[in-house]
């Protein structure tokens, strides 16, 4: 069991009695950040108590030694991890998110191994990749090409802020203090995905790329089919498609676009084929050129 949980994967805030018993103990808790004041101190909802994370305790500094303002401001309205440093005479609990992150980072750099499957929470979907909290707000990057087999224009087409996800550890760099992730191995092989579809079915999908000979339409994060050119559709559209054939021998799926659908409010929740354990190798299908050795 991973001892440091991502912010957002928690049950309920600790009781005041629990907090008072754990002053200086190093125990890590989570609660909701409700305000960032004019001095960039974070205020935390502790029920009957008030909690404050001073500016210098809000986060581990970046490589240049500074903690950027956005890192602090962006925590409002979200859960934060912390250790209890002390209680002031007025009863306010002084907390440290930085200490919790430092402990989690030390653990991750020493204990995680490439191929470990871990839970994470999406922090920031960007064009080049998605940053995920793997524990106490400690970020790890999943590059866009590692998110899935489908071709994405931006990771926001797959993820949203605060979403709970799973990932496999791709690399642990002790020197830079960074962890990188991969997600496509958890979304299954071609055979595993294709087994969920049959010729004659009508399903929904997303247009992911356009070629002179047709449109590639994502049916699941690791499975796309090809339709004939259709002037109604453009890259990014949600569509309904009729499955003409599923060709296991050539790993191809033939489709016909039926309708252009309204865009969804959020990216659909993906189906994982693996959510725990350890991977040593993975291949999309033999000879696909899409494989990982951990």
PDB file of C-alpha atoms in Angstrom:
ATOM      1  CA  UNK A   1       0.000   0.000   0.000  1.00  0.00           C
ATOM      2  CA  UNK A   2       1.391   3.382  -0.988  1.00  0.00           C
ATOM      3  CA  UNK A   3       1.860   5.317   2.294  1.00  0.00           C
ATOM      4  CA  UNK A   4       1.578   8.813   0.758  1.00  0.00           C
ATOM      5  CA  UNK A   5      -1.762   9.487  -0.883  1.00  0.00           C
ATOM      6  CA  UNK A   6      -2.363  12.074  -3.601  1.00  0.00           C
ATOM      7  CA  UNK A   7      -4.236  15.163  -2.484  1.00  0.00           C
ATOM      8  CA  UNK A   8      -7.888  14.483  -3.190  1.00  0.00           C
ATOM      9  CA  UNK A   9      -7.732  10.777  -2.296  1.00  0.00           C
ATOM     10  CA  UNK A  10      -8.768  11.065   1.324  1.00  0.00           C
ATOM     11  CA  UNK A  11     -11.683  10.215   3.583  1.00  0.00           C
ATOM     12  CA  UNK A  12     -12.484  12.897   6.177  1.00  0.00           C
ATOM     13  CA  UNK A  13     -10.526  15.665   7.938  1.00  0.00           C
ATOM     14  CA  UNK A  14      -8.857  14.692  11.226  1.00  0.00           C
ATOM     15  CA  UNK A  15     -10.561  15.551  14.486  1.00  0.00           C
ATOM     16  CA  UNK A  16      -9.194  18.379  16.662  1.00  0.00           C
ATOM     17  CA  UNK A  17      -8.156  15.812  19.264  1.00  0.00           C
ATOM     18  CA  UNK A  18      -6.184  13.849  16.657  1.00  0.00           C
ATOM     19  CA  UNK A  19      -4.421  16.993  15.490  1.00  0.00           C
ATOM     20  CA  UNK A  20      -3.495  18.028  19.025  1.00  0.00           C
ATOM     21  CA  UNK A  21      -2.090  14.565  19.766  1.00  0.00           C
ATOM     22  CA  UNK A  22       0.079  14.700  16.651  1.00  0.00           C
ATOM     23  CA  UNK A  23       1.897  18.006  17.059  1.00  0.00           C
ATOM     24  CA  UNK A  24       5.438  17.364  15.818  1.00  0.00           C
ATOM     25  CA  UNK A  25       4.779  13.653  15.267  1.00  0.00           C
ATOM     26  CA  UNK A  26       5.287  13.747  11.490  1.00  0.00           C
ATOM     27  CA  UNK A  27       1.848  12.221  10.860  1.00  0.00           C
ATOM     28  CA  UNK A  28       0.327  13.430   7.579  1.00  0.00           C
ATOM     29  CA  UNK A  29      -3.298  14.512   7.230  1.00  0.00           C
ATOM     30  CA  UNK A  30      -5.501  16.080   4.549  1.00  0.00           C
ATOM     31  CA  UNK A  31      -8.179  18.752   4.726  1.00  0.00           C
ATOM     32  CA  UNK A  32      -9.739  21.365   2.458  1.00  0.00           C
ATOM     33  CA  UNK A  33      -7.970  24.656   1.749  1.00  0.00           C
ATOM     34  CA  UNK A  34     -10.613  27.380   1.890  1.00  0.00           C
ATOM     35  CA  UNK A  35      -8.631  30.632   1.508  1.00  0.00           C
ATOM     36  CA  UNK A  36      -5.325  32.166   0.504  1.00  0.00           C
ATOM     37  CA  UNK A  37      -4.855  35.469   2.305  1.00  0.00           C
ATOM     38  CA  UNK A  38      -3.052  38.590   1.092  1.00  0.00           C
ATOM     39  CA  UNK A  39       0.249  37.217   2.458  1.00  0.00           C
ATOM     40  CA  UNK A  40      -0.233  33.931   0.571  1.00  0.00           C
ATOM     41  CA  UNK A  41      -0.801  31.921   3.737  1.00  0.00           C
ATOM     42  CA  UNK A  42      -3.224  29.048   3.155  1.00  0.00           C
ATOM     43  CA  UNK A  43      -6.189  28.646   5.497  1.00  0.00           C
ATOM     44  CA  UNK A  44      -7.442  25.100   6.066  1.00  0.00           C
ATOM     45  CA  UNK A  45     -10.873  23.922   7.232  1.00  0.00           C
ATOM     46  CA  UNK A  46     -10.320  21.806  10.360  1.00  0.00           C
ATOM     47  CA  UNK A  47     -13.873  21.848  11.644  1.00  0.00           C
ATOM     48  CA  UNK A  48     -13.905  23.382  15.128  1.00  0.00           C
ATOM     49  CA  UNK A  49     -10.283  24.502  14.720  1.00  0.00           C
ATOM     50  CA  UNK A  50      -8.593  26.928  12.365  1.00  0.00           C
ATOM     51  CA  UNK A  51      -5.496  25.848  10.507  1.00  0.00           C
ATOM     52  CA  UNK A  52      -2.935  27.983   8.685  1.00  0.00           C
ATOM     53  CA  UNK A  53      -0.097  26.947   6.378  1.00  0.00           C
ATOM     54  CA  UNK A  54       2.421  29.839   6.374  1.00  0.00           C
ATOM     55  CA  UNK A  55       3.681  30.948   2.958  1.00  0.00           C
ATOM     56  CA  UNK A  56       7.110  29.345   3.492  1.00  0.00           C
ATOM     57  CA  UNK A  57       5.453  26.018   4.363  1.00  0.00           C
ATOM     58  CA  UNK A  58       3.023  25.832   1.417  1.00  0.00           C
ATOM     59  CA  UNK A  59       5.124  23.713  -0.968  1.00  0.00           C
ATOM     60  CA  UNK A  60       8.553  22.392  -1.795  1.00  0.00           C
ATOM     61  CA  UNK A  61      10.506  24.986  -3.790  1.00  0.00           C
ATOM     62  CA  UNK A  62      11.153  24.564  -7.496  1.00  0.00           C
ATOM     63  CA  UNK A  63      14.618  23.902  -8.931  1.00  0.00           C
ATOM     64  CA  UNK A  64      15.490  27.605  -8.659  1.00  0.00           C
ATOM     65  CA  UNK A  65      14.723  27.566  -4.924  1.00  0.00           C
ATOM     66  CA  UNK A  66      11.504  29.579  -5.171  1.00  0.00           C
ATOM     67  CA  UNK A  67       7.886  28.651  -4.546  1.00  0.00           C
ATOM     68  CA  UNK A  68       5.830  30.269  -7.278  1.00  0.00           C
ATOM     69  CA  UNK A  69       2.699  32.182  -6.397  1.00  0.00           C
ATOM     70  CA  UNK A  70       0.485  30.105  -8.678  1.00  0.00           C
ATOM     71  CA  UNK A  71       1.510  26.961  -6.781  1.00  0.00           C
ATOM     72  CA  UNK A  72       0.082  28.556  -3.641  1.00  0.00           C
ATOM     73  CA  UNK A  73      -2.982  30.270  -5.114  1.00  0.00           C
ATOM     74  CA  UNK A  74      -4.104  27.172  -7.030  1.00  0.00           C
ATOM     75  CA  UNK A  75      -4.654  25.157  -3.841  1.00  0.00           C
ATOM     76  CA  UNK A  76      -7.777  27.111  -2.802  1.00  0.00           C
ATOM     77  CA  UNK A  77     -10.867  24.937  -2.985  1.00  0.00           C
ATOM     78  CA  UNK A  78      -8.793  21.744  -3.047  1.00  0.00           C
ATOM     79  CA  UNK A  79      -7.546  19.292  -0.427  1.00  0.00           C
ATOM     80  CA  UNK A  80      -4.042  19.812   0.941  1.00  0.00           C
ATOM     81  CA  UNK A  81      -1.725  17.463   2.810  1.00  0.00           C
ATOM     82  CA  UNK A  82       0.059  18.676   5.925  1.00  0.00           C
ATOM     83  CA  UNK A  83       1.876  17.920   9.133  1.00  0.00           C
ATOM     84  CA  UNK A  84       1.018  19.702  12.388  1.00  0.00           C
ATOM     85  CA  UNK A  85       3.896  21.910  13.536  1.00  0.00           C
ATOM     86  CA  UNK A  86       2.369  23.639  16.555  1.00  0.00           C
ATOM     87  CA  UNK A  87      -0.643  25.330  18.090  1.00  0.00           C
ATOM     88  CA  UNK A  88      -0.627  29.056  18.768  1.00  0.00           C
ATOM     89  CA  UNK A  89      -1.951  30.463  22.036  1.00  0.00           C
ATOM     90  CA  UNK A  90      -5.111  31.553  20.229  1.00  0.00           C
ATOM     91  CA  UNK A  91      -5.771  27.925  19.244  1.00  0.00           C
ATOM     92  CA  UNK A  92      -4.816  28.198  15.565  1.00  0.00           C
ATOM     93  CA  UNK A  93      -2.972  25.139  14.233  1.00  0.00           C
ATOM     94  CA  UNK A  94       0.231  25.912  12.320  1.00  0.00           C
ATOM     95  CA  UNK A  95       0.641  23.381   9.521  1.00  0.00           C
ATOM     96  CA  UNK A  96       3.287  22.450   6.953  1.00  0.00           C
ATOM     97  CA  UNK A  97       2.491  21.120   3.510  1.00  0.00           C
ATOM     98  CA  UNK A  98       6.164  21.458   2.585  1.00  0.00           C
ATOM     99  CA  UNK A  99       7.218  18.962   5.277  1.00  0.00           C
ATOM    100  CA  UNK A 100       4.657  16.421   4.056  1.00  0.00           C
ATOM    101  CA  UNK A 101       5.880  16.813   0.478  1.00  0.00           C
ATOM    102  CA  UNK A 102       9.539  16.476   1.475  1.00  0.00           C
ATOM    103  CA  UNK A 103       8.826  13.199   3.255  1.00  0.00           C
ATOM    104  CA  UNK A 104       6.779  11.876   0.329  1.00  0.00           C
ATOM    105  CA  UNK A 105       9.441  12.881  -2.194  1.00  0.00           C
ATOM    106  CA  UNK A 106      12.160  11.088  -0.227  1.00  0.00           C
ATOM    107  CA  UNK A 107      10.029   7.945  -0.151  1.00  0.00           C
ATOM    108  CA  UNK A 108       9.178   8.047  -3.868  1.00  0.00           C
ATOM    109  CA  UNK A 109      12.775   8.512  -4.974  1.00  0.00           C
ATOM    110  CA  UNK A 110      13.932   5.581  -2.841  1.00  0.00           C
ATOM    111  CA  UNK A 111      11.006   3.154  -3.044  1.00  0.00           C
ATOM    112  CA  UNK A 112       9.389   3.495  -6.482  1.00  0.00           C
ATOM    113  CA  UNK A 113      10.643   1.350  -9.354  1.00  0.00           C
ATOM    114  CA  UNK A 114       9.859   1.556 -13.089  1.00  0.00           C
ATOM    115  CA  UNK A 115       6.791  -0.569 -13.747  1.00  0.00           C
ATOM    116  CA  UNK A 116       5.087   0.090 -10.395  1.00  0.00           C
ATOM    117  CA  UNK A 117       1.390   0.883 -10.895  1.00  0.00           C
ATOM    118  CA  UNK A 118       0.228   3.688  -8.604  1.00  0.00           C
ATOM    119  CA  UNK A 119      -2.800   5.962  -8.083  1.00  0.00           C
ATOM    120  CA  UNK A 120      -2.522   9.656  -8.913  1.00  0.00           C
ATOM    121  CA  UNK A 121      -4.623  12.813  -9.170  1.00  0.00           C
ATOM    122  CA  UNK A 122      -4.462  15.117 -12.191  1.00  0.00           C
ATOM    123  CA  UNK A 123      -2.990  18.532 -11.395  1.00  0.00           C
ATOM    124  CA  UNK A 124      -2.556  20.234 -14.755  1.00  0.00           C
ATOM    125  CA  UNK A 125      -3.420  18.830 -18.209  1.00  0.00           C
ATOM    126  CA  UNK A 126      -1.249  20.660 -20.754  1.00  0.00           C
ATOM    127  CA  UNK A 127      -0.401  20.321 -24.432  1.00  0.00           C
ATOM    128  CA  UNK A 128       2.932  18.557 -23.879  1.00  0.00           C
ATOM    129  CA  UNK A 129       1.822  16.299 -21.037  1.00  0.00           C
ATOM    130  CA  UNK A 130      -0.077  16.073 -17.775  1.00  0.00           C
ATOM    131  CA  UNK A 131       1.282  16.696 -14.291  1.00  0.00           C
ATOM    132  CA  UNK A 132      -0.100  14.291 -11.705  1.00  0.00           C
ATOM    133  CA  UNK A 133       0.060  14.371  -7.909  1.00  0.00           C
ATOM    134  CA  UNK A 134       1.382  10.976  -6.802  1.00  0.00           C
ATOM    135  CA  UNK A 135       1.367  11.808  -3.103  1.00  0.00           C
ATOM    136  CA  UNK A 136       1.044  14.895  -0.853  1.00  0.00           C
ATOM    137  CA  UNK A 137       1.096  17.167  -3.896  1.00  0.00           C
ATOM    138  CA  UNK A 138       4.429  15.835  -5.221  1.00  0.00           C
ATOM    139  CA  UNK A 139       4.164  16.124  -9.033  1.00  0.00           C
ATOM    140  CA  UNK A 140       5.149  13.607 -11.700  1.00  0.00           C
ATOM    141  CA  UNK A 141       4.920  14.198 -15.451  1.00  0.00           C
ATOM    142  CA  UNK A 142       3.232  11.971 -18.000  1.00  0.00           C
ATOM    143  CA  UNK A 143       4.198  13.114 -21.510  1.00  0.00           C
ATOM    144  CA  UNK A 144       1.400  13.296 -24.059  1.00  0.00           C
ATOM    145  CA  UNK A 145       2.783  10.359 -26.059  1.00  0.00           C
ATOM    146  CA  UNK A 146       2.664   8.190 -22.910  1.00  0.00           C
ATOM    147  CA  UNK A 147      -0.993   8.974 -22.084  1.00  0.00           C
ATOM    148  CA  UNK A 148      -2.550   6.453 -24.469  1.00  0.00           C
ATOM    149  CA  UNK A 149      -2.128   4.903 -27.903  1.00  0.00           C
ATOM    150  CA  UNK A 150      -4.601   7.360 -29.460  1.00  0.00           C
ATOM    151  CA  UNK A 151      -3.111  10.582 -30.807  1.00  0.00           C
ATOM    152  CA  UNK A 152      -4.120  13.531 -28.649  1.00  0.00           C
ATOM    153  CA  UNK A 153      -3.727  17.227 -29.505  1.00  0.00           C
ATOM    154  CA  UNK A 154      -3.584  18.074 -25.798  1.00  0.00           C
ATOM    155  CA  UNK A 155      -3.876  15.988 -22.634  1.00  0.00           C
ATOM    156  CA  UNK A 156      -7.032  17.960 -21.770  1.00  0.00           C
ATOM    157  CA  UNK A 157      -8.747  15.688 -24.311  1.00  0.00           C
ATOM    158  CA  UNK A 158      -8.107  12.805 -21.907  1.00  0.00           C
ATOM    159  CA  UNK A 159      -7.866  14.315 -18.402  1.00  0.00           C
ATOM    160  CA  UNK A 160      -9.395  17.019 -16.206  1.00  0.00           C
ATOM    161  CA  UNK A 161      -8.081  18.732 -13.080  1.00  0.00           C
ATOM    162  CA  UNK A 162      -8.794  16.732  -9.924  1.00  0.00           C
ATOM    163  CA  UNK A 163      -9.463  13.473 -11.770  1.00  0.00           C
ATOM    164  CA  UNK A 164      -8.329  10.280 -10.041  1.00  0.00           C
ATOM    165  CA  UNK A 165      -6.230   8.154 -12.390  1.00  0.00           C
ATOM    166  CA  UNK A 166      -3.753   5.287 -12.426  1.00  0.00           C
ATOM    167  CA  UNK A 167      -0.289   5.310 -13.941  1.00  0.00           C
ATOM    168  CA  UNK A 168       2.842   3.205 -14.186  1.00  0.00           C
ATOM    169  CA  UNK A 169       6.193   4.597 -13.110  1.00  0.00           C
ATOM    170  CA  UNK A 170       8.351   5.097 -16.204  1.00  0.00           C
ATOM    171  CA  UNK A 171      11.489   6.512 -14.600  1.00  0.00           C
ATOM    172  CA  UNK A 172      12.834   7.655 -11.234  1.00  0.00           C
ATOM    173  CA  UNK A 173      15.665  10.178 -11.495  1.00  0.00           C
ATOM    174  CA  UNK A 174      17.470  10.557  -8.177  1.00  0.00           C
ATOM    175  CA  UNK A 175      19.707  13.334  -9.477  1.00  0.00           C
ATOM    176  CA  UNK A 176      16.933  15.643 -10.644  1.00  0.00           C
ATOM    177  CA  UNK A 177      14.465  14.467  -8.014  1.00  0.00           C
ATOM    178  CA  UNK A 178      11.833  13.742 -10.653  1.00  0.00           C
ATOM    179  CA  UNK A 179       9.469  10.868 -11.360  1.00  0.00           C
ATOM    180  CA  UNK A 180       7.975  10.309 -14.821  1.00  0.00           C
ATOM    181  CA  UNK A 181       4.842   8.309 -15.572  1.00  0.00           C
ATOM    182  CA  UNK A 182       3.212   6.378 -18.377  1.00  0.00           C
ATOM    183  CA  UNK A 183      -0.454   5.515 -18.767  1.00  0.00           C
ATOM    184  CA  UNK A 184      -0.964   3.728 -22.068  1.00  0.00           C
ATOM    185  CA  UNK A 185       0.084   0.326 -20.694  1.00  0.00           C
ATOM    186  CA  UNK A 186      -2.877   0.336 -18.301  1.00  0.00           C
ATOM    187  CA  UNK A 187      -5.478   0.836 -21.029  1.00  0.00           C
ATOM    188  CA  UNK A 188      -4.957  -2.618 -22.501  1.00  0.00           C
ATOM    189  CA  UNK A 189      -3.650  -4.219 -25.673  1.00  0.00           C
ATOM    190  CA  UNK A 190      -5.313  -4.090 -29.076  1.00  0.00           C
ATOM    191  CA  UNK A 191      -6.837  -7.525 -28.503  1.00  0.00           C
ATOM    192  CA  UNK A 192      -8.179  -6.622 -25.053  1.00  0.00           C
ATOM    193  CA  UNK A 193      -9.841  -3.470 -26.360  1.00  0.00           C
ATOM    194  CA  UNK A 194     -11.130  -4.949 -29.603  1.00  0.00           C
ATOM    195  CA  UNK A 195     -12.794  -7.819 -27.727  1.00  0.00           C
ATOM    196  CA  UNK A 196     -15.359  -5.288 -26.420  1.00  0.00           C
ATOM    197  CA  UNK A 197     -16.639  -4.430 -29.918  1.00  0.00           C
ATOM    198  CA  UNK A 198     -18.510  -6.378 -32.614  1.00  0.00           C
ATOM    199  CA  UNK A 199     -19.390  -5.751 -36.248  1.00  0.00           C
ATOM    200  CA  UNK A 200     -22.927  -4.378 -36.504  1.00  0.00           C
ATOM    201  CA  UNK A 201     -22.729  -2.336 -33.306  1.00  0.00           C
ATOM    202  CA  UNK A 202     -23.168   1.436 -33.159  1.00  0.00           C
ATOM    203  CA  UNK A 203     -21.004   3.198 -30.594  1.00  0.00           C
ATOM    204  CA  UNK A 204     -19.587   6.644 -29.811  1.00  0.00           C
ATOM    205  CA  UNK A 205     -16.069   7.872 -30.422  1.00  0.00           C
ATOM    206  CA  UNK A 206     -13.843  10.886 -31.065  1.00  0.00           C
ATOM    207  CA  UNK A 207     -12.189  11.965 -34.308  1.00  0.00           C
ATOM    208  CA  UNK A 208      -8.476  12.025 -33.498  1.00  0.00           C
ATOM    209  CA  UNK A 209      -6.797  12.549 -36.882  1.00  0.00           C
ATOM    210  CA  UNK A 210      -7.691  13.195 -40.502  1.00  0.00           C
ATOM    211  CA  UNK A 211      -5.946  11.724 -43.526  1.00  0.00           C
ATOM    212  CA  UNK A 212      -6.744  11.983 -47.257  1.00  0.00           C
ATOM    213  CA  UNK A 213      -8.013   8.404 -47.141  1.00  0.00           C
ATOM    214  CA  UNK A 214     -10.184   8.732 -44.034  1.00  0.00           C
ATOM    215  CA  UNK A 215     -10.651   9.655 -40.390  1.00  0.00           C
ATOM    216  CA  UNK A 216      -9.173   7.826 -37.407  1.00  0.00           C
ATOM    217  CA  UNK A 217     -11.787   7.601 -34.679  1.00  0.00           C
ATOM    218  CA  UNK A 218     -10.959   6.695 -31.104  1.00  0.00           C
ATOM    219  CA  UNK A 219     -13.301   4.100 -29.631  1.00  0.00           C
ATOM    220  CA  UNK A 220     -11.303   3.812 -26.394  1.00  0.00           C
ATOM    221  CA  UNK A 221      -7.973   5.317 -25.265  1.00  0.00           C
ATOM    222  CA  UNK A 222      -6.044   2.446 -26.849  1.00  0.00           C
ATOM    223  CA  UNK A 223      -8.254   1.627 -29.829  1.00  0.00           C
ATOM    224  CA  UNK A 224      -9.101   3.506 -33.012  1.00  0.00           C
ATOM    225  CA  UNK A 225     -10.887   2.608 -36.206  1.00  0.00           C
ATOM    226  CA  UNK A 226     -10.871   4.091 -39.701  1.00  0.00           C
ATOM    227  CA  UNK A 227     -13.841   5.636 -41.458  1.00  0.00           C
ATOM    228  CA  UNK A 228     -14.048   6.915 -45.013  1.00  0.00           C
ATOM    229  CA  UNK A 229     -13.589  10.694 -45.514  1.00  0.00           C
ATOM    230  CA  UNK A 230     -16.566  12.668 -44.219  1.00  0.00           C
ATOM    231  CA  UNK A 231     -16.875  16.414 -44.786  1.00  0.00           C
ATOM    232  CA  UNK A 232     -19.156  16.779 -41.771  1.00  0.00           C
ATOM    233  CA  UNK A 233     -16.498  15.742 -39.248  1.00  0.00           C
ATOM    234  CA  UNK A 234     -13.343  17.457 -38.009  1.00  0.00           C
ATOM    235  CA  UNK A 235     -10.628  16.500 -35.543  1.00  0.00           C
ATOM    236  CA  UNK A 236     -11.936  16.650 -31.983  1.00  0.00           C
ATOM    237  CA  UNK A 237     -15.575  15.959 -32.835  1.00  0.00           C
ATOM    238  CA  UNK A 238     -17.599  13.441 -30.874  1.00  0.00           C
ATOM    239  CA  UNK A 239     -19.358  11.072 -33.284  1.00  0.00           C
ATOM    240  CA  UNK A 240     -21.566   8.026 -33.428  1.00  0.00           C
ATOM    241  CA  UNK A 241     -20.180   5.296 -35.666  1.00  0.00           C
ATOM    242  CA  UNK A 242     -21.377   2.030 -37.131  1.00  0.00           C
ATOM    243  CA  UNK A 243     -18.820  -0.790 -36.903  1.00  0.00           C
ATOM    244  CA  UNK A 244     -18.526  -2.430 -40.304  1.00  0.00           C
ATOM    245  CA  UNK A 245     -15.839  -4.957 -39.375  1.00  0.00           C
ATOM    246  CA  UNK A 246     -13.290  -5.919 -36.723  1.00  0.00           C
ATOM    247  CA  UNK A 247     -10.280  -7.507 -38.438  1.00  0.00           C
ATOM    248  CA  UNK A 248      -8.197  -9.276 -35.791  1.00  0.00           C
ATOM    249  CA  UNK A 249      -5.629 -10.603 -38.257  1.00  0.00           C
ATOM    250  CA  UNK A 250      -4.651  -7.107 -39.434  1.00  0.00           C
ATOM    251  CA  UNK A 251      -5.561  -5.231 -36.240  1.00  0.00           C
ATOM    252  CA  UNK A 252      -7.967  -2.944 -38.104  1.00  0.00           C
ATOM    253  CA  UNK A 253     -11.496  -1.727 -37.469  1.00  0.00           C
ATOM    254  CA  UNK A 254     -13.644  -0.283 -40.263  1.00  0.00           C
ATOM    255  CA  UNK A 255     -16.256   2.325 -39.377  1.00  0.00           C
ATOM    256  CA  UNK A 256     -18.969   4.519 -40.861  1.00  0.00           C
ATOM    257  CA  UNK A 257     -19.764   7.884 -39.271  1.00  0.00           C
ATOM    258  CA  UNK A 258     -23.469   8.262 -38.601  1.00  0.00           C
ATOM    259  CA  UNK A 259     -23.797  11.584 -36.748  1.00  0.00           C
ATOM    260  CA  UNK A 260     -21.806  14.405 -35.219  1.00  0.00           C
ATOM    261  CA  UNK A 261     -22.623  14.536 -31.499  1.00  0.00           C
ATOM    262  CA  UNK A 262     -22.606  17.448 -29.024  1.00  0.00           C
ATOM    263  CA  UNK A 263     -19.232  17.787 -27.280  1.00  0.00           C
ATOM    264  CA  UNK A 264     -19.172  16.288 -23.772  1.00  0.00           C
ATOM    265  CA  UNK A 265     -18.696  18.536 -20.739  1.00  0.00           C
ATOM    266  CA  UNK A 266     -15.754  16.435 -19.544  1.00  0.00           C
ATOM    267  CA  UNK A 267     -13.485  13.802 -21.060  1.00  0.00           C
ATOM    268  CA  UNK A 268     -15.119  10.387 -20.582  1.00  0.00           C
ATOM    269  CA  UNK A 269     -13.783   8.251 -17.749  1.00  0.00           C
ATOM    270  CA  UNK A 270     -11.459   5.627 -19.273  1.00  0.00           C
ATOM    271  CA  UNK A 271     -11.636   1.923 -18.551  1.00  0.00           C
ATOM    272  CA  UNK A 272      -8.441   0.532 -17.040  1.00  0.00           C
ATOM    273  CA  UNK A 273      -7.312  -3.022 -17.596  1.00  0.00           C
ATOM    274  CA  UNK A 274      -4.740  -2.756 -14.781  1.00  0.00           C
ATOM    275  CA  UNK A 275      -4.867  -0.641 -11.603  1.00  0.00           C
ATOM    276  CA  UNK A 276      -2.264  -2.185  -9.299  1.00  0.00           C
ATOM    277  CA  UNK A 277       0.824  -4.358  -9.195  1.00  0.00           C
ATOM    278  CA  UNK A 278       3.984  -4.179 -11.266  1.00  0.00           C
ATOM    279  CA  UNK A 279       4.722  -4.341 -14.991  1.00  0.00           C
ATOM    280  CA  UNK A 280       7.947  -5.700 -16.486  1.00  0.00           C
ATOM    281  CA  UNK A 281       7.034  -5.296 -20.156  1.00  0.00           C
ATOM    282  CA  UNK A 282       4.082  -4.453 -22.392  1.00  0.00           C
ATOM    283  CA  UNK A 283       3.334  -4.565 -26.137  1.00  0.00           C
ATOM    284  CA  UNK A 284       0.269  -3.192 -27.887  1.00  0.00           C
ATOM    285  CA  UNK A 285       0.328  -6.083 -30.346  1.00  0.00           C
ATOM    286  CA  UNK A 286       3.204  -8.099 -31.800  1.00  0.00           C
ATOM    287  CA  UNK A 287       5.138  -6.002 -34.285  1.00  0.00           C
ATOM    288  CA  UNK A 288       3.180  -2.808 -33.545  1.00  0.00           C
ATOM    289  CA  UNK A 289       6.287  -0.866 -32.548  1.00  0.00           C
ATOM    290  CA  UNK A 290       4.412   0.311 -29.449  1.00  0.00           C
ATOM    291  CA  UNK A 291       6.031  -1.463 -26.527  1.00  0.00           C
ATOM    292  CA  UNK A 292       7.598  -0.728 -23.145  1.00  0.00           C
ATOM    293  CA  UNK A 293      10.263  -2.541 -21.162  1.00  0.00           C
ATOM    294  CA  UNK A 294      10.476  -1.420 -17.562  1.00  0.00           C
TER     295      UNK A 294
END
